[in-house]
PDB file of C-alpha atoms in Angstrom:
ATOM      1  CA  UNK A 287     -92.489 -74.278-171.339  1.00 72.00           C
ATOM      2  CA  UNK A 288     -91.828 -73.257-167.739  1.00 87.00           C
ATOM      3  CA  UNK A 289     -91.900 -69.764-166.306  1.00 89.00           C
ATOM      4  CA  UNK A 290     -88.468 -68.511-165.131  1.00 89.00           C
ATOM      5  CA  UNK A 291     -88.108 -68.247-161.359  1.00 88.00           C
ATOM      6  CA  UNK A 292     -87.054 -64.555-161.592  1.00 88.00           C
ATOM      7  CA  UNK A 293     -87.520 -61.666-164.027  1.00 84.00           C
ATOM      8  CA  UNK A 294     -85.105 -61.389-166.943  1.00 87.00           C
ATOM      9  CA  UNK A 295     -82.197 -59.111-166.107  1.00 86.00           C
ATOM     10  CA  UNK A 296     -82.514 -59.506-162.322  1.00 88.00           C
ATOM     11  CA  UNK A 297     -79.817 -61.058-160.154  1.00 86.00           C
ATOM     12  CA  UNK A 298     -80.798 -63.620-157.536  1.00 88.00           C
ATOM     13  CA  UNK A 299     -80.146 -61.180-154.660  1.00 91.00           C
ATOM     14  CA  UNK A 300     -81.508 -57.630-154.511  1.00 93.00           C
ATOM     15  CA  UNK A 301     -80.943 -55.392-151.485  1.00 95.00           C
ATOM     16  CA  UNK A 302     -84.177 -53.816-150.204  1.00 97.00           C
ATOM     17  CA  UNK A 303     -83.845 -50.432-148.522  1.00 98.00           C
ATOM     18  CA  UNK A 304     -86.582 -49.083-146.250  1.00 98.00           C
ATOM     19  CA  UNK A 305     -85.899 -45.353-145.913  1.00 98.00           C
ATOM     20  CA  UNK A 306     -87.533 -42.077-144.996  1.00 97.00           C
ATOM     21  CA  UNK A 307     -87.582 -40.436-148.416  1.00 97.00           C
ATOM     22  CA  UNK A 308     -87.443 -43.121-151.094  1.00 98.00           C
ATOM     23  CA  UNK A 309     -87.938 -40.672-153.988  1.00 98.00           C
ATOM     24  CA  UNK A 310     -84.970 -38.605-152.774  1.00 97.00           C
ATOM     25  CA  UNK A 311     -82.933 -41.808-152.488  1.00 98.00           C
ATOM     26  CA  UNK A 312     -83.700 -42.637-156.102  1.00 98.00           C
ATOM     27  CA  UNK A 313     -82.608 -39.162-157.195  1.00 98.00           C
ATOM     28  CA  UNK A 314     -79.362 -39.586-155.226  1.00 98.00           C
ATOM     29  CA  UNK A 315     -78.691 -42.981-156.820  1.00 98.00           C
ATOM     30  CA  UNK A 316     -79.283 -41.572-160.300  1.00 98.00           C
ATOM     31  CA  UNK A 317     -76.823 -38.747-159.642  1.00 98.00           C
ATOM     32  CA  UNK A 318     -74.105 -40.846-157.999  1.00 98.00           C
ATOM     33  CA  UNK A 319     -74.361 -44.251-159.695  1.00 98.00           C
ATOM     34  CA  UNK A 320     -76.216 -43.420-162.939  1.00 98.00           C
ATOM     35  CA  UNK A 321     -78.992 -45.664-161.623  1.00 98.00           C
ATOM     36  CA  UNK A 322     -81.861 -46.368-163.989  1.00 98.00           C
ATOM     37  CA  UNK A 323     -85.331 -46.315-162.482  1.00 98.00           C
ATOM     38  CA  UNK A 324     -87.255 -49.459-163.403  1.00 97.00           C
ATOM     39  CA  UNK A 325     -90.512 -49.254-161.444  1.00 96.00           C
ATOM     40  CA  UNK A 326     -92.269 -47.004-158.951  1.00 98.00           C
ATOM     41  CA  UNK A 327     -95.492 -47.738-157.063  1.00 98.00           C
ATOM     42  CA  UNK A 328     -96.676 -44.751-154.973  1.00 97.00           C
ATOM     43  CA  UNK A 329     -99.611 -44.738-152.580  1.00 96.00           C
ATOM     44  CA  UNK A 330    -102.334 -42.057-152.599  1.00 96.00           C
ATOM     45  CA  UNK A 331    -100.117 -39.713-150.518  1.00 93.00           C
ATOM     46  CA  UNK A 332     -97.112 -40.166-152.823  1.00 94.00           C
ATOM     47  CA  UNK A 333     -95.077 -42.438-150.531  1.00 96.00           C
ATOM     48  CA  UNK A 334     -93.347 -45.197-152.414  1.00 98.00           C
ATOM     49  CA  UNK A 335     -94.735 -48.590-151.509  1.00 97.00           C
ATOM     50  CA  UNK A 336     -92.135 -50.182-153.774  1.00 98.00           C
ATOM     51  CA  UNK A 337     -89.599 -49.023-156.336  1.00 98.00           C
ATOM     52  CA  UNK A 338     -86.697 -50.525-158.218  1.00 98.00           C
ATOM     53  CA  UNK A 339     -83.544 -49.097-159.745  1.00 98.00           C
ATOM     54  CA  UNK A 340     -80.751 -50.761-161.671  1.00 97.00           C
ATOM     55  CA  UNK A 341     -77.139 -49.990-160.817  1.00 97.00           C
ATOM     56  CA  UNK A 342     -74.870 -51.627-163.378  1.00 96.00           C
ATOM     57  CA  UNK A 343     -75.977 -55.278-163.362  1.00 94.00           C
ATOM     58  CA  UNK A 344     -77.941 -55.228-160.085  1.00 95.00           C
ATOM     59  CA  UNK A 345     -81.440 -54.252-159.019  1.00 97.00           C
ATOM     60  CA  UNK A 346     -81.957 -52.356-155.781  1.00 97.00           C
ATOM     61  CA  UNK A 347     -85.428 -52.174-154.249  1.00 98.00           C
ATOM     62  CA  UNK A 348     -86.487 -49.153-152.186  1.00 98.00           C
ATOM     63  CA  UNK A 349     -89.609 -48.246-150.213  1.00 98.00           C
ATOM     64  CA  UNK A 350     -90.655 -45.466-147.880  1.00 98.00           C
ATOM     65  CA  UNK A 351     -90.894 -46.361-144.224  1.00 97.00           C
ATOM     66  CA  UNK A 352     -94.247 -46.684-142.492  1.00 95.00           C
ATOM     67  CA  UNK A 353     -94.951 -47.397-138.810  1.00 95.00           C
ATOM     68  CA  UNK A 354     -95.068 -51.161-139.320  1.00 95.00           C
ATOM     69  CA  UNK A 355     -91.915 -51.043-141.500  1.00 95.00           C
ATOM     70  CA  UNK A 356     -89.585 -48.393-139.976  1.00 97.00           C
ATOM     71  CA  UNK A 357     -86.505 -47.056-141.725  1.00 97.00           C
ATOM     72  CA  UNK A 358     -83.526 -49.339-141.182  1.00 94.00           C
ATOM     73  CA  UNK A 359     -79.890 -48.270-141.585  1.00 94.00           C
ATOM     74  CA  UNK A 360     -78.094 -50.403-144.150  1.00 97.00           C
ATOM     75  CA  UNK A 361     -74.643 -50.896-145.627  1.00 97.00           C
ATOM     76  CA  UNK A 362     -74.386 -51.583-149.363  1.00 97.00           C
ATOM     77  CA  UNK A 363     -71.203 -52.365-151.293  1.00 97.00           C
ATOM     78  CA  UNK A 364     -71.003 -51.422-154.982  1.00 97.00           C
ATOM     79  CA  UNK A 365     -68.198 -52.048-157.446  1.00 97.00           C
ATOM     80  CA  UNK A 366     -67.894 -49.003-159.706  1.00 97.00           C
ATOM     81  CA  UNK A 367     -65.736 -48.236-162.745  1.00 97.00           C
ATOM     82  CA  UNK A 368     -64.060 -45.210-161.099  1.00 98.00           C
ATOM     83  CA  UNK A 369     -64.126 -45.126-157.300  1.00 98.00           C
ATOM     84  CA  UNK A 370     -62.655 -41.624-157.112  1.00 98.00           C
ATOM     85  CA  UNK A 371     -65.179 -40.067-159.515  1.00 98.00           C
ATOM     86  CA  UNK A 372     -68.086 -41.853-157.837  1.00 98.00           C
ATOM     87  CA  UNK A 373     -66.937 -40.669-154.417  1.00 98.00           C
ATOM     88  CA  UNK A 374     -66.758 -37.048-155.668  1.00 98.00           C
ATOM     89  CA  UNK A 375     -70.252 -37.310-157.195  1.00 98.00           C
ATOM     90  CA  UNK A 376     -71.592 -38.635-153.881  1.00 98.00           C
ATOM     91  CA  UNK A 377     -70.111 -35.761-151.898  1.00 98.00           C
ATOM     92  CA  UNK A 378     -71.386 -33.274-154.498  1.00 98.00           C
ATOM     93  CA  UNK A 379     -74.845 -34.838-154.037  1.00 98.00           C
ATOM     94  CA  UNK A 380     -74.710 -34.188-150.276  1.00 98.00           C
ATOM     95  CA  UNK A 381     -73.312 -37.445-148.901  1.00 98.00           C
ATOM     96  CA  UNK A 382     -71.323 -37.463-145.670  1.00 98.00           C
ATOM     97  CA  UNK A 383     -67.767 -38.730-146.212  1.00 98.00           C
ATOM     98  CA  UNK A 384     -66.747 -41.773-144.165  1.00 98.00           C
ATOM     99  CA  UNK A 385     -63.549 -42.876-145.907  1.00 98.00           C
ATOM    100  CA  UNK A 386     -61.842 -41.324-148.905  1.00 98.00           C
ATOM    101  CA  UNK A 387     -60.982 -43.966-151.508  1.00 98.00           C
ATOM    102  CA  UNK A 388     -57.730 -45.715-150.714  1.00 98.00           C
ATOM    103  CA  UNK A 389     -55.928 -48.931-151.520  1.00 97.00           C
ATOM    104  CA  UNK A 390     -55.404 -51.168-148.510  1.00 92.00           C
ATOM    105  CA  UNK A 391     -54.508 -54.883-148.166  1.00 94.00           C
ATOM    106  CA  UNK A 392     -56.705 -56.332-150.916  1.00 95.00           C
ATOM    107  CA  UNK A 393     -56.894 -55.741-154.669  1.00 96.00           C
ATOM    108  CA  UNK A 394     -59.468 -52.928-154.429  1.00 97.00           C
ATOM    109  CA  UNK A 395     -59.356 -49.201-153.936  1.00 98.00           C
ATOM    110  CA  UNK A 396     -62.296 -48.534-151.613  1.00 98.00           C
ATOM    111  CA  UNK A 397     -64.115 -45.606-150.039  1.00 98.00           C
ATOM    112  CA  UNK A 398     -67.346 -44.932-148.204  1.00 98.00           C
ATOM    113  CA  UNK A 399     -70.024 -42.344-147.584  1.00 98.00           C
ATOM    114  CA  UNK A 400     -73.458 -42.069-145.966  1.00 98.00           C
ATOM    115  CA  UNK A 401     -76.423 -40.633-147.829  1.00 98.00           C
ATOM    116  CA  UNK A 402     -79.030 -38.305-146.322  1.00 96.00           C
ATOM    117  CA  UNK A 403     -81.426 -41.236-145.737  1.00 96.00           C
ATOM    118  CA  UNK A 404     -78.934 -43.128-143.554  1.00 96.00           C
ATOM    119  CA  UNK A 405     -77.633 -45.738-145.980  1.00 97.00           C
ATOM    120  CA  UNK A 406     -73.888 -46.307-145.866  1.00 98.00           C
ATOM    121  CA  UNK A 407     -72.386 -46.964-149.280  1.00 98.00           C
ATOM    122  CA  UNK A 408     -69.019 -48.666-149.694  1.00 98.00           C
ATOM    123  CA  UNK A 409     -67.657 -48.304-153.203  1.00 98.00           C
ATOM    124  CA  UNK A 410     -64.667 -50.016-154.786  1.00 97.00           C
ATOM    125  CA  UNK A 411     -62.772 -50.443-158.019  1.00 97.00           C
ATOM    126  CA  UNK A 412     -60.436 -53.383-158.587  1.00 96.00           C
ATOM    127  CA  UNK A 413     -56.954 -51.949-159.193  1.00 95.00           C
ATOM    128  CA  UNK A 414     -54.742 -55.062-159.118  1.00 92.00           C
TER     129      UNK A 414
END
């Protein structure tokens, strides 16, 4: 019997966010995306060396920045069941609006916002 190459329930690709305030990012993701926290590994000062949350069928990894691993702005795209409701939850949670959800040339209705840690989130729901 061989050992699987990845944990059960994980996709092959997981974005890894390095932010200033990983715990706050997790709270934001729970509020906006109903993220489920899977793991959290803090250091002695409480900074998160590594954490994982599940959003729908995907795992997102998050860590606090340190001098040798500075915070890096990122863009993440997430398909959600209701783009309008998710956008409202994000703004209610303190996100900065970038684009209200709208239908453009493709089959999706899409919007975007930036969280307090600098990550830009593009959200979409397939409407056609």
